[in-house]
C-alpha atoms as a PDB file:
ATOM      1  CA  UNK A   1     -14.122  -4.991  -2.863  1.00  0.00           C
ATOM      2  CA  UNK A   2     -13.150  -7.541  -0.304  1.00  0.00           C
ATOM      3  CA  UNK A   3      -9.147  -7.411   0.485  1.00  0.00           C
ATOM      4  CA  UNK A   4      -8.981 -11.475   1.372  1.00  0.00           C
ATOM      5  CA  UNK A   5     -10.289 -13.157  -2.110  1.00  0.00           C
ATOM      6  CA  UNK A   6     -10.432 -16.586  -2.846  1.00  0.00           C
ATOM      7  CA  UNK A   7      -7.225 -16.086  -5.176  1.00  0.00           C
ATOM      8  CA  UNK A   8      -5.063 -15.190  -1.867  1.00  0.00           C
ATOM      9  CA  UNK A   9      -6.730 -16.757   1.436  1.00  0.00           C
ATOM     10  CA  UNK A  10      -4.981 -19.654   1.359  1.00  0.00           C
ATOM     11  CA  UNK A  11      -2.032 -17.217   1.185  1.00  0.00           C
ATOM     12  CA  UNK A  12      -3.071 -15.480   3.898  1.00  0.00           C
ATOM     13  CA  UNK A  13      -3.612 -18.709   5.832  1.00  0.00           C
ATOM     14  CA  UNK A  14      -0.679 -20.347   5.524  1.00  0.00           C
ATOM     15  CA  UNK A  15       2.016 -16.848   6.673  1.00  0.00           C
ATOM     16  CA  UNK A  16      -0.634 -16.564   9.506  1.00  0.00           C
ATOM     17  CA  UNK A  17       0.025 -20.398  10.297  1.00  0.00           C
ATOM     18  CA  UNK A  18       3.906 -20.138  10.126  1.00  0.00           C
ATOM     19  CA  UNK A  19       4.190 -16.996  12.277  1.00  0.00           C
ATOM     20  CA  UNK A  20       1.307 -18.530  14.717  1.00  0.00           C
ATOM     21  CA  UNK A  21      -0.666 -14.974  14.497  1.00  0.00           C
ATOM     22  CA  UNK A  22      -3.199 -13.184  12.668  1.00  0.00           C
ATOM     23  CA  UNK A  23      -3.441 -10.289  10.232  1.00  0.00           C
ATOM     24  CA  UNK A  24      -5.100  -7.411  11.018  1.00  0.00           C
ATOM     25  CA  UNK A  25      -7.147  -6.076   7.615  1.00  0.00           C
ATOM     26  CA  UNK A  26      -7.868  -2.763   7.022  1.00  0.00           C
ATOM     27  CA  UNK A  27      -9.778  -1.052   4.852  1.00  0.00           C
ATOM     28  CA  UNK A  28      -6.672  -1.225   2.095  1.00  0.00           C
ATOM     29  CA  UNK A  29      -3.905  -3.466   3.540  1.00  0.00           C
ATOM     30  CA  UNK A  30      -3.158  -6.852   5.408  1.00  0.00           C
ATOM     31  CA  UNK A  31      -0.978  -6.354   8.198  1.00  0.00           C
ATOM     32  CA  UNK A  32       0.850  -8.614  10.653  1.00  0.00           C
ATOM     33  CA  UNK A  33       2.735  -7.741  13.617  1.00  0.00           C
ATOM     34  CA  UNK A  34       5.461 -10.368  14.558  1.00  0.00           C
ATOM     35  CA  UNK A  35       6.892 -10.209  17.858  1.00  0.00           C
ATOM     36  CA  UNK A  36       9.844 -12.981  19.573  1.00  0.00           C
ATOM     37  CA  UNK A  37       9.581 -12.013  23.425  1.00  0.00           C
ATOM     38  CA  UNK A  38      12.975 -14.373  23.636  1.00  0.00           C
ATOM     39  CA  UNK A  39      15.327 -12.711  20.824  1.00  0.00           C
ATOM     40  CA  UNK A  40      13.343  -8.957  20.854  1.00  0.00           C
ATOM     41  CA  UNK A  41      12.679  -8.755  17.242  1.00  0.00           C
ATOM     42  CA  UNK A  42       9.443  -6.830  16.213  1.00  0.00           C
ATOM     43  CA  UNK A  43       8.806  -6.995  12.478  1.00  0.00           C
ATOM     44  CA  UNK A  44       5.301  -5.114  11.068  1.00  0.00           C
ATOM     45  CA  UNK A  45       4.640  -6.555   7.924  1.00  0.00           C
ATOM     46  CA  UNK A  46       1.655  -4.581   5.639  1.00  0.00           C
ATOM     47  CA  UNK A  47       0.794  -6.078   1.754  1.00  0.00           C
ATOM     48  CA  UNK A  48      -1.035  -3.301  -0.054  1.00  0.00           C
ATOM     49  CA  UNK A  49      -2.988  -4.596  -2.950  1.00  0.00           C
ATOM     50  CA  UNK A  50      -1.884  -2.531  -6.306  1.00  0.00           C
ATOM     51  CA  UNK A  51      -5.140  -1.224  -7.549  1.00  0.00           C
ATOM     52  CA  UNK A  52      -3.312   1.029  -9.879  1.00  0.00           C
ATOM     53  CA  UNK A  53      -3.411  -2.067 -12.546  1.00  0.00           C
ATOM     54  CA  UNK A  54      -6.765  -3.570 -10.914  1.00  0.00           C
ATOM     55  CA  UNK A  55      -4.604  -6.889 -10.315  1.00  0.00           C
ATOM     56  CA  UNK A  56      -6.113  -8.162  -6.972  1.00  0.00           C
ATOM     57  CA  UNK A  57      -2.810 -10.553  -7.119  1.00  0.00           C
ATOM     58  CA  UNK A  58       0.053  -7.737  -7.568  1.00  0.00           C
ATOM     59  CA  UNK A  59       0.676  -5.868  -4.138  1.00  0.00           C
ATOM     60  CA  UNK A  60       2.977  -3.517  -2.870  1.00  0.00           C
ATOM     61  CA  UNK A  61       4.835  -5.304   0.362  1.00  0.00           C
ATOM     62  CA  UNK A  62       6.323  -2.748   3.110  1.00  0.00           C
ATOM     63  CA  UNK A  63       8.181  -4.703   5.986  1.00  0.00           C
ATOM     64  CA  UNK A  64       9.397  -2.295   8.984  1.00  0.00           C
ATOM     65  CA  UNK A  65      12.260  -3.665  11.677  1.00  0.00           C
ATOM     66  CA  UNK A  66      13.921  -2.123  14.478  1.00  0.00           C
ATOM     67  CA  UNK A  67      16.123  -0.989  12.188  1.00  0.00           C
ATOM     68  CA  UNK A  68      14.596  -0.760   8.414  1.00  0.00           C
ATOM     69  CA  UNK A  69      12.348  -0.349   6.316  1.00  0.00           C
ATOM     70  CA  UNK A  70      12.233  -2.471   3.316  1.00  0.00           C
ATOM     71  CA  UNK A  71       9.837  -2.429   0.257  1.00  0.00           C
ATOM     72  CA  UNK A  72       8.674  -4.752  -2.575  1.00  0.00           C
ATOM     73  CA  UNK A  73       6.957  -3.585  -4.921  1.00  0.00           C
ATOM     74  CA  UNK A  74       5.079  -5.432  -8.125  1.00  0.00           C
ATOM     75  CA  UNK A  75       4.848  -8.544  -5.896  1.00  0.00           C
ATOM     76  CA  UNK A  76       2.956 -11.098  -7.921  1.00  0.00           C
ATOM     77  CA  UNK A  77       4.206 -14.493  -5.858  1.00  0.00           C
ATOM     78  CA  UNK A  78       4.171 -15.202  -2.480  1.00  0.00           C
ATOM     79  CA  UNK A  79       6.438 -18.447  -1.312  1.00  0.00           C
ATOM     80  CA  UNK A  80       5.909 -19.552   2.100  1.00  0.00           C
ATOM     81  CA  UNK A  81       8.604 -22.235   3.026  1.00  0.00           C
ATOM     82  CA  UNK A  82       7.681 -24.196   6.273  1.00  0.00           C
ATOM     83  CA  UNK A  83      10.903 -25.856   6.359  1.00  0.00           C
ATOM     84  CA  UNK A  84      13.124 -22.722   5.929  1.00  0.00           C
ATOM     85  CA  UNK A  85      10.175 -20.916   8.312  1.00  0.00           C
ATOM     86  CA  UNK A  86      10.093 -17.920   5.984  1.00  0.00           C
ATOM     87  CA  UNK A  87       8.001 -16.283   3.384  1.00  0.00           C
ATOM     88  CA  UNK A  88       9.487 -14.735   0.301  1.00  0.00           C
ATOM     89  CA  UNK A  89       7.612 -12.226  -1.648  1.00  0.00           C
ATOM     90  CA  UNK A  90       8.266 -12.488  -5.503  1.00  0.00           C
ATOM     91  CA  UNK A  91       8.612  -9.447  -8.312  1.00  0.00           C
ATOM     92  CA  UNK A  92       9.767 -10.112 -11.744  1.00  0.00           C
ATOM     93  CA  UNK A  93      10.348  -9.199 -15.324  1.00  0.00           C
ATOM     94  CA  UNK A  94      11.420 -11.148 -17.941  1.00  0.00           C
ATOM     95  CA  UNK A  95      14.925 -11.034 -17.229  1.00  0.00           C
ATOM     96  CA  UNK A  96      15.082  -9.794 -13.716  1.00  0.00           C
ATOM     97  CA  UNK A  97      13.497 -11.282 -10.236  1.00  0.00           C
ATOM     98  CA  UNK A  98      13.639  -9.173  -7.213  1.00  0.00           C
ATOM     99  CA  UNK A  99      12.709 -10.919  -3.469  1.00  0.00           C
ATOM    100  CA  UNK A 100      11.730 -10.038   0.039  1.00  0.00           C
ATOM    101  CA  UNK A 101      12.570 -12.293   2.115  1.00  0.00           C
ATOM    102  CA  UNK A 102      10.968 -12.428   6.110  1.00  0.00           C
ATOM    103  CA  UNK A 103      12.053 -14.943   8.633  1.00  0.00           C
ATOM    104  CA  UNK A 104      10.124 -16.608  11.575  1.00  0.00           C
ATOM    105  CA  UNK A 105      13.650 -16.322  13.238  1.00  0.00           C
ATOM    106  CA  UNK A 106      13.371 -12.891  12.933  1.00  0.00           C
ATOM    107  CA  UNK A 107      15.310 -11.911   9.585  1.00  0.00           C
ATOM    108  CA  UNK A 108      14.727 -10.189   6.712  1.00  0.00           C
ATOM    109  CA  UNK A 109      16.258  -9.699   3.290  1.00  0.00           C
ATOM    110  CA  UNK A 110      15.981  -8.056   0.025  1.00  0.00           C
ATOM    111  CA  UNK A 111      17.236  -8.876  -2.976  1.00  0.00           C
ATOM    112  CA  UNK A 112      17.029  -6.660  -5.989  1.00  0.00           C
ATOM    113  CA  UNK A 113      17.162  -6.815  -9.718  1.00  0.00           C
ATOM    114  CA  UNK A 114      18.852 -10.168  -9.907  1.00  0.00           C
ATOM    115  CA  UNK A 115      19.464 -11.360 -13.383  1.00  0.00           C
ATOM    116  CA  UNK A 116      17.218 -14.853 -13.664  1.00  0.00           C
ATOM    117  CA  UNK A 117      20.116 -16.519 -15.480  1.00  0.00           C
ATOM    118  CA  UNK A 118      22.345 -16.433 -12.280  1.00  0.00           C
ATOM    119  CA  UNK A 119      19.485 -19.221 -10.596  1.00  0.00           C
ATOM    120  CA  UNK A 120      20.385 -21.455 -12.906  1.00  0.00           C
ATOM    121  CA  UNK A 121      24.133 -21.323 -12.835  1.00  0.00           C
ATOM    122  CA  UNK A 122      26.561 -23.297 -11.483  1.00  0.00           C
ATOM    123  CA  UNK A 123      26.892 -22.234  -7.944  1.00  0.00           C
ATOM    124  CA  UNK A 124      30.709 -22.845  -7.622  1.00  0.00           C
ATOM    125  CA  UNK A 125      31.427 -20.009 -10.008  1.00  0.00           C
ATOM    126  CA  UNK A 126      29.855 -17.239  -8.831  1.00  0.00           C
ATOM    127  CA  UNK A 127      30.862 -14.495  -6.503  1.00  0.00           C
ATOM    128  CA  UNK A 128      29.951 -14.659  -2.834  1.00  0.00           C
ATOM    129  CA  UNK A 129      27.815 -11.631  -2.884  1.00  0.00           C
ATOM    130  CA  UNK A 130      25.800 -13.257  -6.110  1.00  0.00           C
ATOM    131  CA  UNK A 131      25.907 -16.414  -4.351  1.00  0.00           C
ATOM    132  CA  UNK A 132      23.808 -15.087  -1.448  1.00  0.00           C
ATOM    133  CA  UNK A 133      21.251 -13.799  -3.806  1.00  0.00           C
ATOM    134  CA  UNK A 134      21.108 -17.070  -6.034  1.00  0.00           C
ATOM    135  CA  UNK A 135      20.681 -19.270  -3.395  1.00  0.00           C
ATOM    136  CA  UNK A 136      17.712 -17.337  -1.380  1.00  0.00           C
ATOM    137  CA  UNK A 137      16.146 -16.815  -4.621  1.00  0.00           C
ATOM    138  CA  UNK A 138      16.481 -20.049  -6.318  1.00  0.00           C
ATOM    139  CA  UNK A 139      13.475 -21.578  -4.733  1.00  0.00           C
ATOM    140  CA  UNK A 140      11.597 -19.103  -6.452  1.00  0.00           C
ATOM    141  CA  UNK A 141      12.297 -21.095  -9.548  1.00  0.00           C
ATOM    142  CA  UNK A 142       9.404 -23.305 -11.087  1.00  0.00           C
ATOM    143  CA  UNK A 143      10.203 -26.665 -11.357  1.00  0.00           C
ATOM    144  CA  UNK A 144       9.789 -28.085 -14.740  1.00  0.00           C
ATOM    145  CA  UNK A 145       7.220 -30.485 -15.635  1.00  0.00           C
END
């Protein structure tokens, strides 16, 4: 079984086009190295399909910085945002969205176990820590037909 599908190569595609480099693919992960001679900033990025459900679409996203590791894991959406110039990585429950946020600038982010009902609030009442979370994550939302 092929790692790039035709469910995620336009995926694949379009972080490749917004970090201007190529995965590498291995035998069991996708992995991109991003690299900003200017500000220093390495980031290795690796998305590990999760055979454990035989979802070709559910990974398990590791993203390692000078100075962390982060992990997603359960990713079932992948957002890439040209005009922010970042891809977010998507897990969620019924209740509860969690996202991994990686920035062409460098940044990265992680957001856990956010209650879904905090997106839709009215931003002027929350908390400045929820406020970070419901604002990165609110693009995640889906748009209403």
């Amino acid at each position: 079984m092929s790692i790039i599908n035709d469910k995620n190569k336009d995926i694949i595609s379009g972080i490749e086009k917004l970090f201007d480099t190529s995965f590498r693919i291995t035998d069991n992960s996708i992995i991109l190295d991003i690299r900003n001679e200017v500000t220093h900033y390495k980031i290795h990025l690796e998305m590990f399909p999760d055979d454990v459900k035989g979802d070709e679409e559910n990974y398990l996203v590791s993203v390692y910085t000078n100075n962390c590791h982060l992990q997603l894991q359960n990713c079932k959406r992948i957002i890439i945002s040209q005009m922010l110039e970042e891809i977010i990585f998507i897990s969620e429950t019924s209740d509860k969205i969690s996202g991994l946020i990686v920035s062409k600038r460098g940044d990265c982010s992680l957001y856990s176990n956010v209650d879904k009902d905090v997106l839709s609030k009215d931003f002027s009442e929350l908390n400045s820590e929820k406020l970070l979370s419901a604002v990165a994550l609110s693009v995640s939302e889906e748009i209403p037909d």
